[in-house]
mmCIF file of C-alpha atoms in Angstrom:
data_model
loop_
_atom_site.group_PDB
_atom_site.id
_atom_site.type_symbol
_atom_site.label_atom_id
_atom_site.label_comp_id
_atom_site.label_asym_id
_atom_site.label_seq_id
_atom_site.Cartn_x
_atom_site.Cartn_y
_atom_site.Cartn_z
ATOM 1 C CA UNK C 1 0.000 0.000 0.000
ATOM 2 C CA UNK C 2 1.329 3.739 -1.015
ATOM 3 C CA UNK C 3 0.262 7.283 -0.029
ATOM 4 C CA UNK C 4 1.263 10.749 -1.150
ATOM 5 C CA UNK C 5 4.297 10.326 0.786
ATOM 6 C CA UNK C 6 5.400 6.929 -0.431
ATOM 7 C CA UNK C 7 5.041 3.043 0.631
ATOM 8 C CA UNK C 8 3.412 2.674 3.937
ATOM 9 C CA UNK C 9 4.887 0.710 6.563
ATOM 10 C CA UNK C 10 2.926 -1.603 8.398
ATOM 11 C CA UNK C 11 2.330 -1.759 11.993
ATOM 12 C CA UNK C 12 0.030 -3.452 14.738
ATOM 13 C CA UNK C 13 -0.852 -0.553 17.549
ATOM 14 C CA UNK C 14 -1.564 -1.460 21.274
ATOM 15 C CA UNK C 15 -3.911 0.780 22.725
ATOM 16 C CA UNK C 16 -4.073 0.872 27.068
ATOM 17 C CA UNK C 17 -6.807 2.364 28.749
ATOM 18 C CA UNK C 18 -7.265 4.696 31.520
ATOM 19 C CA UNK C 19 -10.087 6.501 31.946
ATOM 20 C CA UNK C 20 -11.019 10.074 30.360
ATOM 21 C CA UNK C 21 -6.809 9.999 29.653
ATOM 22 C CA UNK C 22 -7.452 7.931 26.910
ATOM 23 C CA UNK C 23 -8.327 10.968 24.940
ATOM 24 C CA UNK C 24 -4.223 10.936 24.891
ATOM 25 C CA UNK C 25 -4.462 7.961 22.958
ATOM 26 C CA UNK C 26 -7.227 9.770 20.648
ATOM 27 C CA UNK C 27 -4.636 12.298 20.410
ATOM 28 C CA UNK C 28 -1.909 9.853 19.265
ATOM 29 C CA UNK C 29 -4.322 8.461 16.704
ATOM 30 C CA UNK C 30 -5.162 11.586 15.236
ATOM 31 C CA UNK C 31 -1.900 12.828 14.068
ATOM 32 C CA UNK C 32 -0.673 9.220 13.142
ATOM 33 C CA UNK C 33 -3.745 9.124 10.587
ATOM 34 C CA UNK C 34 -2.834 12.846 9.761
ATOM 35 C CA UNK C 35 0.952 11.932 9.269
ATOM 36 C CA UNK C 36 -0.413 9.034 6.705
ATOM 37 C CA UNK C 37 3.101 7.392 6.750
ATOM 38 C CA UNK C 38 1.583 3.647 8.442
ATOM 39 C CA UNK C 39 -1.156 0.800 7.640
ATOM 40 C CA UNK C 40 -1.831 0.088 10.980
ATOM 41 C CA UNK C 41 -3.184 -3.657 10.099
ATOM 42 C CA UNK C 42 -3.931 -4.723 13.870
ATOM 43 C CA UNK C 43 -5.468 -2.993 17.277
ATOM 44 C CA UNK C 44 -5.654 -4.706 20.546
ATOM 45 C CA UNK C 45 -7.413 -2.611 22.973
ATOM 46 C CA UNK C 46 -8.842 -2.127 26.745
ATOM 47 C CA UNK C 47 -11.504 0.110 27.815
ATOM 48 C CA UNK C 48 -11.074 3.857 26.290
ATOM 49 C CA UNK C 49 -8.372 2.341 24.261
ATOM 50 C CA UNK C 50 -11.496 -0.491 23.223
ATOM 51 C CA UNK C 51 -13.380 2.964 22.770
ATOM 52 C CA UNK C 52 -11.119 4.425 20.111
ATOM 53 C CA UNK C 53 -10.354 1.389 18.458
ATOM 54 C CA UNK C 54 -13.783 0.866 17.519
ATOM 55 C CA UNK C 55 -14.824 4.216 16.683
ATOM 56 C CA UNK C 56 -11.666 5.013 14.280
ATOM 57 C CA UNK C 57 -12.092 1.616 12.444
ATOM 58 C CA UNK C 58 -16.106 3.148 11.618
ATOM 59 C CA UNK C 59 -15.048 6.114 10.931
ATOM 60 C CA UNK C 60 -12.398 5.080 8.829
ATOM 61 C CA UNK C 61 -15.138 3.042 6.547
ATOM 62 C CA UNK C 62 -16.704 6.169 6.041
ATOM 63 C CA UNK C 63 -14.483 8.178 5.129
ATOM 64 C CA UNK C 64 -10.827 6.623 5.250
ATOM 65 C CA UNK C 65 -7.871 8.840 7.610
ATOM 66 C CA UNK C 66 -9.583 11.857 7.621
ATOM 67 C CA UNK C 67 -13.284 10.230 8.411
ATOM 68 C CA UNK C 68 -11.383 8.447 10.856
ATOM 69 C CA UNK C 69 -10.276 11.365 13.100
ATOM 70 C CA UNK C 70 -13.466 13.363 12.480
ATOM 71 C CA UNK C 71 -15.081 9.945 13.986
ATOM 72 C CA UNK C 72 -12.624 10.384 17.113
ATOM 73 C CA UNK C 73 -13.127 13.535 17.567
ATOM 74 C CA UNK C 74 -16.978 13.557 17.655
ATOM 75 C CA UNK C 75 -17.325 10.595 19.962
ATOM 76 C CA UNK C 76 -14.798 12.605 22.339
ATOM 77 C CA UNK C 77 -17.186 15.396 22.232
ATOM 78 C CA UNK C 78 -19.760 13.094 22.936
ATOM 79 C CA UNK C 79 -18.727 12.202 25.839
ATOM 80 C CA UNK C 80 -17.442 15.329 27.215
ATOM 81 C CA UNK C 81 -21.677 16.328 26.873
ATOM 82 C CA UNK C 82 -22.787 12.874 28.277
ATOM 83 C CA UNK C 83 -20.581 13.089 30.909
ATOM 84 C CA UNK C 84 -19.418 9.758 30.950
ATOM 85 C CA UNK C 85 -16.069 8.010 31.265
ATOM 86 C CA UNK C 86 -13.790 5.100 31.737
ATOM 87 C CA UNK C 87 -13.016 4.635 35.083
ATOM 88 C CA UNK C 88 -14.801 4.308 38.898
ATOM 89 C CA UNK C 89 -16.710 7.324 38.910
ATOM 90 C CA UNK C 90 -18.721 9.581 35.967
ATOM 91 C CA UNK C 91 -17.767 13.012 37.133
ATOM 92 C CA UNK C 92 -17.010 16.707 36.471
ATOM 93 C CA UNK C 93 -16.310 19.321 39.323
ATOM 94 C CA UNK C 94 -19.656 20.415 38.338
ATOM 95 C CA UNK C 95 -22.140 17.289 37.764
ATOM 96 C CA UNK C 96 -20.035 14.938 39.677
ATOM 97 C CA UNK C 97 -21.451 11.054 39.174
ATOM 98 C CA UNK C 98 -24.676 12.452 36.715
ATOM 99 C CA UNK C 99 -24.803 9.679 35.223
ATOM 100 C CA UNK C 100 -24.859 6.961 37.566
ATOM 101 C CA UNK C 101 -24.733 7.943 41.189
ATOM 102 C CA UNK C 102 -27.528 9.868 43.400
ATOM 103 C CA UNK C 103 -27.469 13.275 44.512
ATOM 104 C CA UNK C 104 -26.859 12.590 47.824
ATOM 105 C CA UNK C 105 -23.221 11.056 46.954
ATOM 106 C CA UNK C 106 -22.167 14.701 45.062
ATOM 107 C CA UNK C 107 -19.207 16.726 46.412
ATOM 108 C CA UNK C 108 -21.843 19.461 47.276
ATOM 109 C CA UNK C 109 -23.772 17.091 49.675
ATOM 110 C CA UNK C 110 -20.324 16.712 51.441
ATOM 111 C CA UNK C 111 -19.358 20.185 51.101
ATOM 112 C CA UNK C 112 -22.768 20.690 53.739
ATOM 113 C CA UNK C 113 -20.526 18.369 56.194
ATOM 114 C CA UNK C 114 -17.623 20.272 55.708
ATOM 115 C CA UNK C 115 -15.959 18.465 52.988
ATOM 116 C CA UNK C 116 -15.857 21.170 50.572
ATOM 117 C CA UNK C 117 -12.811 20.437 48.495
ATOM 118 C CA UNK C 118 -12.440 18.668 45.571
ATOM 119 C CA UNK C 119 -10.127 15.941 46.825
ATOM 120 C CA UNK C 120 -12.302 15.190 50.274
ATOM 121 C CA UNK C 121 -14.890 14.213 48.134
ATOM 122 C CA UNK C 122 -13.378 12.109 45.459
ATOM 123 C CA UNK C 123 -12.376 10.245 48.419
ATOM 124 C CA UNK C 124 -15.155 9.821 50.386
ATOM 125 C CA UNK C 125 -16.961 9.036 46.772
ATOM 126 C CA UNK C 126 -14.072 6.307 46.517
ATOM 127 C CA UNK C 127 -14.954 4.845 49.490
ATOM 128 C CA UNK C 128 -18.630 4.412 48.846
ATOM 129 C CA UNK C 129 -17.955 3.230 45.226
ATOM 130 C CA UNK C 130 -16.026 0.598 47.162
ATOM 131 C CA UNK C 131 -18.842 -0.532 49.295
ATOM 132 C CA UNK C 132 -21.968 0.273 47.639
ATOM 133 C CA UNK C 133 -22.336 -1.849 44.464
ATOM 134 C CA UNK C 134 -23.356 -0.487 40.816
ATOM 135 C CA UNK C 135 -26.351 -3.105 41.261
ATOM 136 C CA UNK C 136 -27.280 -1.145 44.441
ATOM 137 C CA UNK C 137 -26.738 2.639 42.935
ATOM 138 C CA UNK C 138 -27.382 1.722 39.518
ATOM 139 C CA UNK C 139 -30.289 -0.912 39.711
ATOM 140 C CA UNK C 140 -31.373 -0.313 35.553
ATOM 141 C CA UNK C 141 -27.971 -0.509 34.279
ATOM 142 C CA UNK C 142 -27.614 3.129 32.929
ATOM 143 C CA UNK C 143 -24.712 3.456 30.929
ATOM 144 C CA UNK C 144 -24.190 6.677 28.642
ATOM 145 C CA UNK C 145 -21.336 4.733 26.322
ATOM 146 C CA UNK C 146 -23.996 2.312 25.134
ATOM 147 C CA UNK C 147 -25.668 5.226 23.416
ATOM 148 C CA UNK C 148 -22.971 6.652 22.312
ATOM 149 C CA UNK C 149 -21.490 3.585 20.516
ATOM 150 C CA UNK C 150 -24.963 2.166 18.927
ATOM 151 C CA UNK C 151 -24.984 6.208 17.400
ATOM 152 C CA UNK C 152 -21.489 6.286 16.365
ATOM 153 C CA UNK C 153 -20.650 2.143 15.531
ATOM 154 C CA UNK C 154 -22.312 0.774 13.021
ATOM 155 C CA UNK C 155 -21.530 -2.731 14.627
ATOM 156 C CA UNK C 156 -22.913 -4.974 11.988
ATOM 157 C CA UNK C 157 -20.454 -3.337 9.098
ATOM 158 C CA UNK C 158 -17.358 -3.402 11.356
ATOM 159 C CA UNK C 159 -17.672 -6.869 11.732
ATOM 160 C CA UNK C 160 -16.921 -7.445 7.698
ATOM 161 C CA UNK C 161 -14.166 -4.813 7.880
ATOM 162 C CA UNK C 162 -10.829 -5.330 6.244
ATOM 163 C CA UNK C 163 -9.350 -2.083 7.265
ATOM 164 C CA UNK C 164 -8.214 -3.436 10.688
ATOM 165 C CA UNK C 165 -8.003 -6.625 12.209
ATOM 166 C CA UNK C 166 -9.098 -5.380 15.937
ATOM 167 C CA UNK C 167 -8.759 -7.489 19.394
ATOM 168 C CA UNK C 168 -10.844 -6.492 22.321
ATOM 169 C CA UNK C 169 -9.697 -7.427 25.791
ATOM 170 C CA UNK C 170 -12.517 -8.191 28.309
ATOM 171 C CA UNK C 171 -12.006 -10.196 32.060
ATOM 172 C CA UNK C 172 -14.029 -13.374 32.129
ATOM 173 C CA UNK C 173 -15.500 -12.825 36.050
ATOM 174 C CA UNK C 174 -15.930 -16.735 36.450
ATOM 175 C CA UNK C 175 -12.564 -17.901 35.626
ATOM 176 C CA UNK C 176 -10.072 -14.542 36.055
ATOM 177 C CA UNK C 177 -9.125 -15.441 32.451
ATOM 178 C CA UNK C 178 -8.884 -13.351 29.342
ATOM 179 C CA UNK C 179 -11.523 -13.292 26.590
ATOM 180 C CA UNK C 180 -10.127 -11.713 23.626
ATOM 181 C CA UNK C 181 -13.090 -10.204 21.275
ATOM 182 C CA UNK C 182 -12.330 -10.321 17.736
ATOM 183 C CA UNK C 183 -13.393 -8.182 14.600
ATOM 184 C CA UNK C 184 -15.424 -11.092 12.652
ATOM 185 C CA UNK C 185 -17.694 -11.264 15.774
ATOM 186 C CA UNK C 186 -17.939 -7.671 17.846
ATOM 187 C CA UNK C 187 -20.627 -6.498 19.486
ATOM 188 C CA UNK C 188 -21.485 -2.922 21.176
ATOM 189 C CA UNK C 189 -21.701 -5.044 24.260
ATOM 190 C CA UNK C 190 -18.497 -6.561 23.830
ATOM 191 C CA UNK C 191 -16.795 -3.317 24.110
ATOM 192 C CA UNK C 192 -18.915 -2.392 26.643
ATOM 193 C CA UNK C 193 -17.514 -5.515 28.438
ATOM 194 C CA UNK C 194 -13.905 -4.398 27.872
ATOM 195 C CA UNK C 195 -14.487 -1.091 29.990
ATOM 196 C CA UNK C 196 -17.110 -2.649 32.629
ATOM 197 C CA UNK C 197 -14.934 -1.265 35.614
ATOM 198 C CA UNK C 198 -16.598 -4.025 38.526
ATOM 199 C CA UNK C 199 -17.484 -1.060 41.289
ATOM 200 C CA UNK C 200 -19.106 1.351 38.591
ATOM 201 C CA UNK C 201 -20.982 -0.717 35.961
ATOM 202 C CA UNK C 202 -22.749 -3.923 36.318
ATOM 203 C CA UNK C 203 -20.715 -7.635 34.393
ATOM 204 C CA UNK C 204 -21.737 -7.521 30.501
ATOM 205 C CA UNK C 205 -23.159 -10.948 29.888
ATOM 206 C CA UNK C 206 -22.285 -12.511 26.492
ATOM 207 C CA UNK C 207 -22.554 -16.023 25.731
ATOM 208 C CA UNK C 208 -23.877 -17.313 29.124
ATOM 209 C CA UNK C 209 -20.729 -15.845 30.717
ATOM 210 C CA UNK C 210 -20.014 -12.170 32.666
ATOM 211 C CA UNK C 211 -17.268 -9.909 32.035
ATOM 212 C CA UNK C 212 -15.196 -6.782 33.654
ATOM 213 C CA UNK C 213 -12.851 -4.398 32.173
ATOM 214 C CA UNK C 214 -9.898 -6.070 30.693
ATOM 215 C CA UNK C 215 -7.324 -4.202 32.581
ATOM 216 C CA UNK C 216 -6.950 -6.515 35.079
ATOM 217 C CA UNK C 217 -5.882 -9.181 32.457
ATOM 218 C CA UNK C 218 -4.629 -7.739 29.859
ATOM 219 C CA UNK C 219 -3.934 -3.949 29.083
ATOM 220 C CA UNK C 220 -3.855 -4.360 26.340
ATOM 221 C CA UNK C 221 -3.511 -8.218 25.577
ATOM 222 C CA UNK C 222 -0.276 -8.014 23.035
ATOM 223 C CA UNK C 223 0.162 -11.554 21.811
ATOM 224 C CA UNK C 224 -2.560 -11.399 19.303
ATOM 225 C CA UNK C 225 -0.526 -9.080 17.372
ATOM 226 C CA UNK C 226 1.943 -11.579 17.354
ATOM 227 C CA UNK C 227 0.259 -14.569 16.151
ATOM 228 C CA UNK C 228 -2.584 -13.047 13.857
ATOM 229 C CA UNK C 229 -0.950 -10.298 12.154
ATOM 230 C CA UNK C 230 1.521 -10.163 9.157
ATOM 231 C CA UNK C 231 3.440 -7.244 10.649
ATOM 232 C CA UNK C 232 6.232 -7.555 13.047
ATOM 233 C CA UNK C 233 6.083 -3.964 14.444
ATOM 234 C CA UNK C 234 4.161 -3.013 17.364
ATOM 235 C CA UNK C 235 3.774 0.256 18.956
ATOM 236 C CA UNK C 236 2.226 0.474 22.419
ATOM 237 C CA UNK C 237 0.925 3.741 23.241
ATOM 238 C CA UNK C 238 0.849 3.880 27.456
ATOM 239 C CA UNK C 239 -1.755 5.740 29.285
ATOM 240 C CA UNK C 240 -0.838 4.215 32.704
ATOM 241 C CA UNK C 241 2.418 5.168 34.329
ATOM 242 C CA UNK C 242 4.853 2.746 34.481
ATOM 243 C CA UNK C 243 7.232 4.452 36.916
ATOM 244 C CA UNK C 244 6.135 6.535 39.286
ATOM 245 C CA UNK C 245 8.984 8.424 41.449
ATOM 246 C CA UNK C 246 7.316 10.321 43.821
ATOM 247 C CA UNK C 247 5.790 8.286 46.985
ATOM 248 C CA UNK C 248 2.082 8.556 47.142
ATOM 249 C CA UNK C 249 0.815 9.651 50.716
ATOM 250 C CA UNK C 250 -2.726 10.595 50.336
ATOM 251 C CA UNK C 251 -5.687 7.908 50.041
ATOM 252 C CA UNK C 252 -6.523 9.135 46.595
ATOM 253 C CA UNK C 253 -2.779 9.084 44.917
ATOM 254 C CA UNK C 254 -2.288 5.532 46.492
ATOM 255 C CA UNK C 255 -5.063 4.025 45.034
ATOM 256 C CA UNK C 256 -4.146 5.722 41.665
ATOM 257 C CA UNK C 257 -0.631 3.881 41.962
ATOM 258 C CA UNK C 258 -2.269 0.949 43.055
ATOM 259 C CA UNK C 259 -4.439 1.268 39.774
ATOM 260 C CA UNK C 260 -1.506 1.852 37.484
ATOM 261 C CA UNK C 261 0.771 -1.304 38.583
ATOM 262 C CA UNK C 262 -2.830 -3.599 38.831
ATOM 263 C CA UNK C 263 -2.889 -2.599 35.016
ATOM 264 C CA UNK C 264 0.442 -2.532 34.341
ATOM 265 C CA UNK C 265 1.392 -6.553 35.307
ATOM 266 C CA UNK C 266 -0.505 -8.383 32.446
ATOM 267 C CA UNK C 267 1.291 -6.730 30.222
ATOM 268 C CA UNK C 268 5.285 -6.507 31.711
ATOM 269 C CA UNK C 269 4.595 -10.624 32.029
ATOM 270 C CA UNK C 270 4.050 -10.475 28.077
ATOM 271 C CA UNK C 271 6.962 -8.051 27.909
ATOM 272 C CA UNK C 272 8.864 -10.605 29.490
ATOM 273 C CA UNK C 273 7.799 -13.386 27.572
ATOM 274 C CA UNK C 274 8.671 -11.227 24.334
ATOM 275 C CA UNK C 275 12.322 -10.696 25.323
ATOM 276 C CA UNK C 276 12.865 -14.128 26.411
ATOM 277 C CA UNK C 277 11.646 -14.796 23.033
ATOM 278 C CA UNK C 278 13.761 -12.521 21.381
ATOM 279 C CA UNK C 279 17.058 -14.113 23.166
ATOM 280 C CA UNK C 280 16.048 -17.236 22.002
ATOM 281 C CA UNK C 281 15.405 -16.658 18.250
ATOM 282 C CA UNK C 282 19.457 -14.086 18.767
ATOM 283 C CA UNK C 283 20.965 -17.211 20.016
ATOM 284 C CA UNK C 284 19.565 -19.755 17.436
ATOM 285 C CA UNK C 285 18.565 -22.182 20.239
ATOM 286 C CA UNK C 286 15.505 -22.683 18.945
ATOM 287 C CA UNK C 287 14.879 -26.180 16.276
ATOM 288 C CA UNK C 288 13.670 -25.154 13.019
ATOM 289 C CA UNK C 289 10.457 -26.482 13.492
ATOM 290 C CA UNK C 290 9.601 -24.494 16.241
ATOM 291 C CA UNK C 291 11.534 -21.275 14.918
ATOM 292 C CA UNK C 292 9.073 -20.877 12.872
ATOM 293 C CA UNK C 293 6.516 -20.627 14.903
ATOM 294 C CA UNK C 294 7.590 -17.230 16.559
ATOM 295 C CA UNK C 295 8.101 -14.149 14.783
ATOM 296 C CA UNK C 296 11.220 -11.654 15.657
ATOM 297 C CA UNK C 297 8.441 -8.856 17.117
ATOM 298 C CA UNK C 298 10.292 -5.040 16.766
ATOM 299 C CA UNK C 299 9.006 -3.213 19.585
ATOM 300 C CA UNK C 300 8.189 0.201 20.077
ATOM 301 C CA UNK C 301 6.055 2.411 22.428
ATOM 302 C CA UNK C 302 4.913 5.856 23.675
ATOM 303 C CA UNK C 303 5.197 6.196 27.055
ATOM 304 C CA UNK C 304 3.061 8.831 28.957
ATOM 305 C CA UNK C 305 4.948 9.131 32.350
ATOM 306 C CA UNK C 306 6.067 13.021 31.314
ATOM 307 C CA UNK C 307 3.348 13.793 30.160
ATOM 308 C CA UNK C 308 0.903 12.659 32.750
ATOM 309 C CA UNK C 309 2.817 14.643 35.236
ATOM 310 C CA UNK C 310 0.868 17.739 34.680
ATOM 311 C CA UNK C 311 -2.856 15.656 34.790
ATOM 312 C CA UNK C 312 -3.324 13.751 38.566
ATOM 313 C CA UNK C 313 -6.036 11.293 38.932
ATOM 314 C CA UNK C 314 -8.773 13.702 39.295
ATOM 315 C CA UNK C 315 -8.455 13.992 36.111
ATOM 316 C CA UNK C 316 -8.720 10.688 34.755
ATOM 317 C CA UNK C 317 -12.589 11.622 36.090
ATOM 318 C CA UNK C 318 -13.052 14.350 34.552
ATOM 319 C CA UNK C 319 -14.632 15.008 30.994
ATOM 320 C CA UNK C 320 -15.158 18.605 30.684
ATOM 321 C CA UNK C 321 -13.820 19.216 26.869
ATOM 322 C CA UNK C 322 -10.996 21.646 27.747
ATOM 323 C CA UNK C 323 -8.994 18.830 29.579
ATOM 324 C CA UNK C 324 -9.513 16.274 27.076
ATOM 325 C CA UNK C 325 -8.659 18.935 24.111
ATOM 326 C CA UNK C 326 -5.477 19.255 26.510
ATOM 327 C CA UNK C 327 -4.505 15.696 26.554
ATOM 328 C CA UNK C 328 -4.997 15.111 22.939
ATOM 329 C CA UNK C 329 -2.972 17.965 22.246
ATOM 330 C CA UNK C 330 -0.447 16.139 24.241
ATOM 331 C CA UNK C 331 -1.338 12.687 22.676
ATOM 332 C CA UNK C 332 -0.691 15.018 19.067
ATOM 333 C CA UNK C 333 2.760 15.902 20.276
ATOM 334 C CA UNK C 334 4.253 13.031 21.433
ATOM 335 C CA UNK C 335 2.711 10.834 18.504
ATOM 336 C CA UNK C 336 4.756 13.235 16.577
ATOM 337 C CA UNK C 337 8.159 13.397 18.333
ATOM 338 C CA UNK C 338 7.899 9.485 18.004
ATOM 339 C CA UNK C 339 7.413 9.433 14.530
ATOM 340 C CA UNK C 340 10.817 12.106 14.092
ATOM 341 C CA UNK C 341 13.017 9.810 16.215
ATOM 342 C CA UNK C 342 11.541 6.525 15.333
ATOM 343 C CA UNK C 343 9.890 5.965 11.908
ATOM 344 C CA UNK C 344 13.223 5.202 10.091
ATOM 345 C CA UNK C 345 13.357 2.341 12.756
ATOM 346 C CA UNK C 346 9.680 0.367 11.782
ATOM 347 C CA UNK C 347 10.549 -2.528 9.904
ATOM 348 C CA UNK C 348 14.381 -2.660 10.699
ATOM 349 C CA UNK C 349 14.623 -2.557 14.950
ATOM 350 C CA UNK C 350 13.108 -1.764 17.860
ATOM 351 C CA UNK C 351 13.262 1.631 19.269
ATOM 352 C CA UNK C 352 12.753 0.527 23.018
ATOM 353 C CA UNK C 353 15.238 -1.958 24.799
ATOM 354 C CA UNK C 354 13.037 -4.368 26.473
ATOM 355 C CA UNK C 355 15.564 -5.651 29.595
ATOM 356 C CA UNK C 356 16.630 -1.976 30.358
ATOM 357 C CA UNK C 357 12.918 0.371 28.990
ATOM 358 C CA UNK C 358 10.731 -2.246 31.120
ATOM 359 C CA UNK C 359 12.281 -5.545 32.671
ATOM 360 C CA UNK C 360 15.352 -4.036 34.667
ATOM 361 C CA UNK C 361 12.460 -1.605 36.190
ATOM 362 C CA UNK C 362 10.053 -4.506 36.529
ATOM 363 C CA UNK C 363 12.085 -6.474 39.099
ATOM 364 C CA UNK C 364 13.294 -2.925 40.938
ATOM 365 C CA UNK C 365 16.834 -2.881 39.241
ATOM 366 C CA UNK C 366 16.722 0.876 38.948
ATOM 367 C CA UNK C 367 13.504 2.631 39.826
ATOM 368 C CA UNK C 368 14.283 4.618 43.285
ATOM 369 C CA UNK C 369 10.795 6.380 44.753
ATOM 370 C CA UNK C 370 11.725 9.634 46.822
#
């Protein structure tokens, strides 16, 4: 496949999520579609980064790159006026939990017990969401992103797609395994599945079975990329901090951390499976017969921990359309810094180092916290 600018390269993308920050990853999309130097050929996806996935790949039938980001951009919007997100609570500073929680759990009915800041409440909303189940505060399984998607996702055409081959990441609630969700057979409630955070919506059912957000297996699941795509390079754009330096001390930042390395594990175990994979196939230890089984996988990411420095968890509630214009901005930007350092690299290396970028950090080799 060519463009204006020459032969495309191919690439599979991995896209985490995280709440309203995945409009970062809407970001990223947006000027990699603008830039019109890749095929991306696969997506695996959790939560928001389910969200995008889905919603480029219809807008791209419509209208190819540019129908694409016009796609993103309006379901964005969307959601900014629904008032919906991601993650354990639907809230603005102004219409905190709309959506799904009573009046009596707003910041302004704590604010009349002396909790008037913004913090005192997320936390004592925190705690509730932690002990008051969405089947309790949510008994008709209101969900503004169902809307949204049966508007915006014209489900029964995305399933014959040949634009993108996507992978959808849900938690099987029986088993603790992973169900991966693939194009041929999505559903709206499939992706609703994927983002199905257990103490804010109610288990999707599909098939007899109930599912939670994939996080907690797989954020994103990666080895689908490996074994049902062509390509060999994969780009994993973060959301979730990997390292975190600073020492969280107050309720809300510890259960953010807590959040980030919960999401964070499925995927370093993969990362580890990849370079052990890679040392194999550099050594030549493995027979011929089984060589070819594995693929040499060039590995590249976007990592967010700069970036998310300036936008705390409060704001992975939040949906008011100037912060999520702000992190796509900043999605924009570091999509294209990686494309100036790294596009000379897709089909020849890697631009991360596994061992020292992710391992060395994984088993505490390095990372010091202050």
């Amino acid at each position: 496949m060519t463009s204006k600018k020459g032969k495309l390269k191919k690439i599979n993308v991995a896209l985490q999520g995280g709440g309203s920050h995945g409009a970062f990853t809407w970001g990223v999309l947006d000027y990699l579609l603008e830039d019109g130097r890749l095929d991306i050929e696969g997506i695996s996806a959790t939560s928001a980064g389910s969200m995008n996935a889905v919603v480029m790949a219809a807008g791209f039938m419509e209208g190819r790159e540019d129908g694409a980001r016009e796609h993103l951009r309006q379901f964005w919007k969307r959601v900014s006026e629904a008032g919906s997100v991601f993650c354990p609570v639907s809230m603005t500073v102004e219409n905190p939990f709309a959506s799904f929680m009573p009046k009596w759990m707003s910041p302004n009915w704590f604010g009349n017990m002396g909790m008037n800041t913004e913090n005192s409440a997320m936390q004592m909303m925190s705690a509730l969401a932690q002990n008051i189940s969405p089947y309790q505060f949510n008994p008709l399984n209101l969900n503004p992103l169902r809307d949204i998607l049966d508007e915006m996702v014209d489900f029964a055409a995305l399933r014959k797609n040949k634009d993108f081959k996507l992978f959808i990441t849900a938690t099987n609630v029986r088993t603790g395994g992973s169900r991966i969700f693939t194009s041929p057979e999505l559903t709206r409630d499939m992706v609703l599945a994927s983002a199905a955070l257990p103490n804010v919506f109610q288990a999707v059912e599909i098939d007899g079975e109930a599912y939670w957000d994939g996080g907690y297996v797989g954020n994103p699941s990666l080895w689908p990329l490996f074994y049902e795509t062509e390509g060999v390079d994969l780009l994993i754009v973060h959301v979730n901090s990997i390292v975190q330096n600073e020492l969280p001390k107050d309720a809300m930042n510890i259960e953010d951390r807590v959040n980030e390395i919960t999401f964070n594990s499925a995927m370093l175990k993969e990362m580890r499976a990849i370079a052990f994979v890679q040392k194999l196939l550099e050594r030549d230890m493995l027979k011929p017969e089984y060589r070819k089984k594995y693929k040499d996988v060039l590995m590249h990411a976007i990592r967010t921990e700069t970036v998310m420095r300036d936008f705390g968890m409060t704001t992975k509630l939040d949906t008011s359309w100037p912060l999520l214009t702000r992190l796509f901005d900043a999605g924009r930007e570091s999509a294209k810094s990686w494309m100036e350092e790294n596009f000379d690299k897709i089909g020849k290396e890697s631009s991360i180092n596994l061992e020292r970028d992710y391992l060395d950090i994984a088993v505490d080799k390095k990372s010091k916290v202050k």
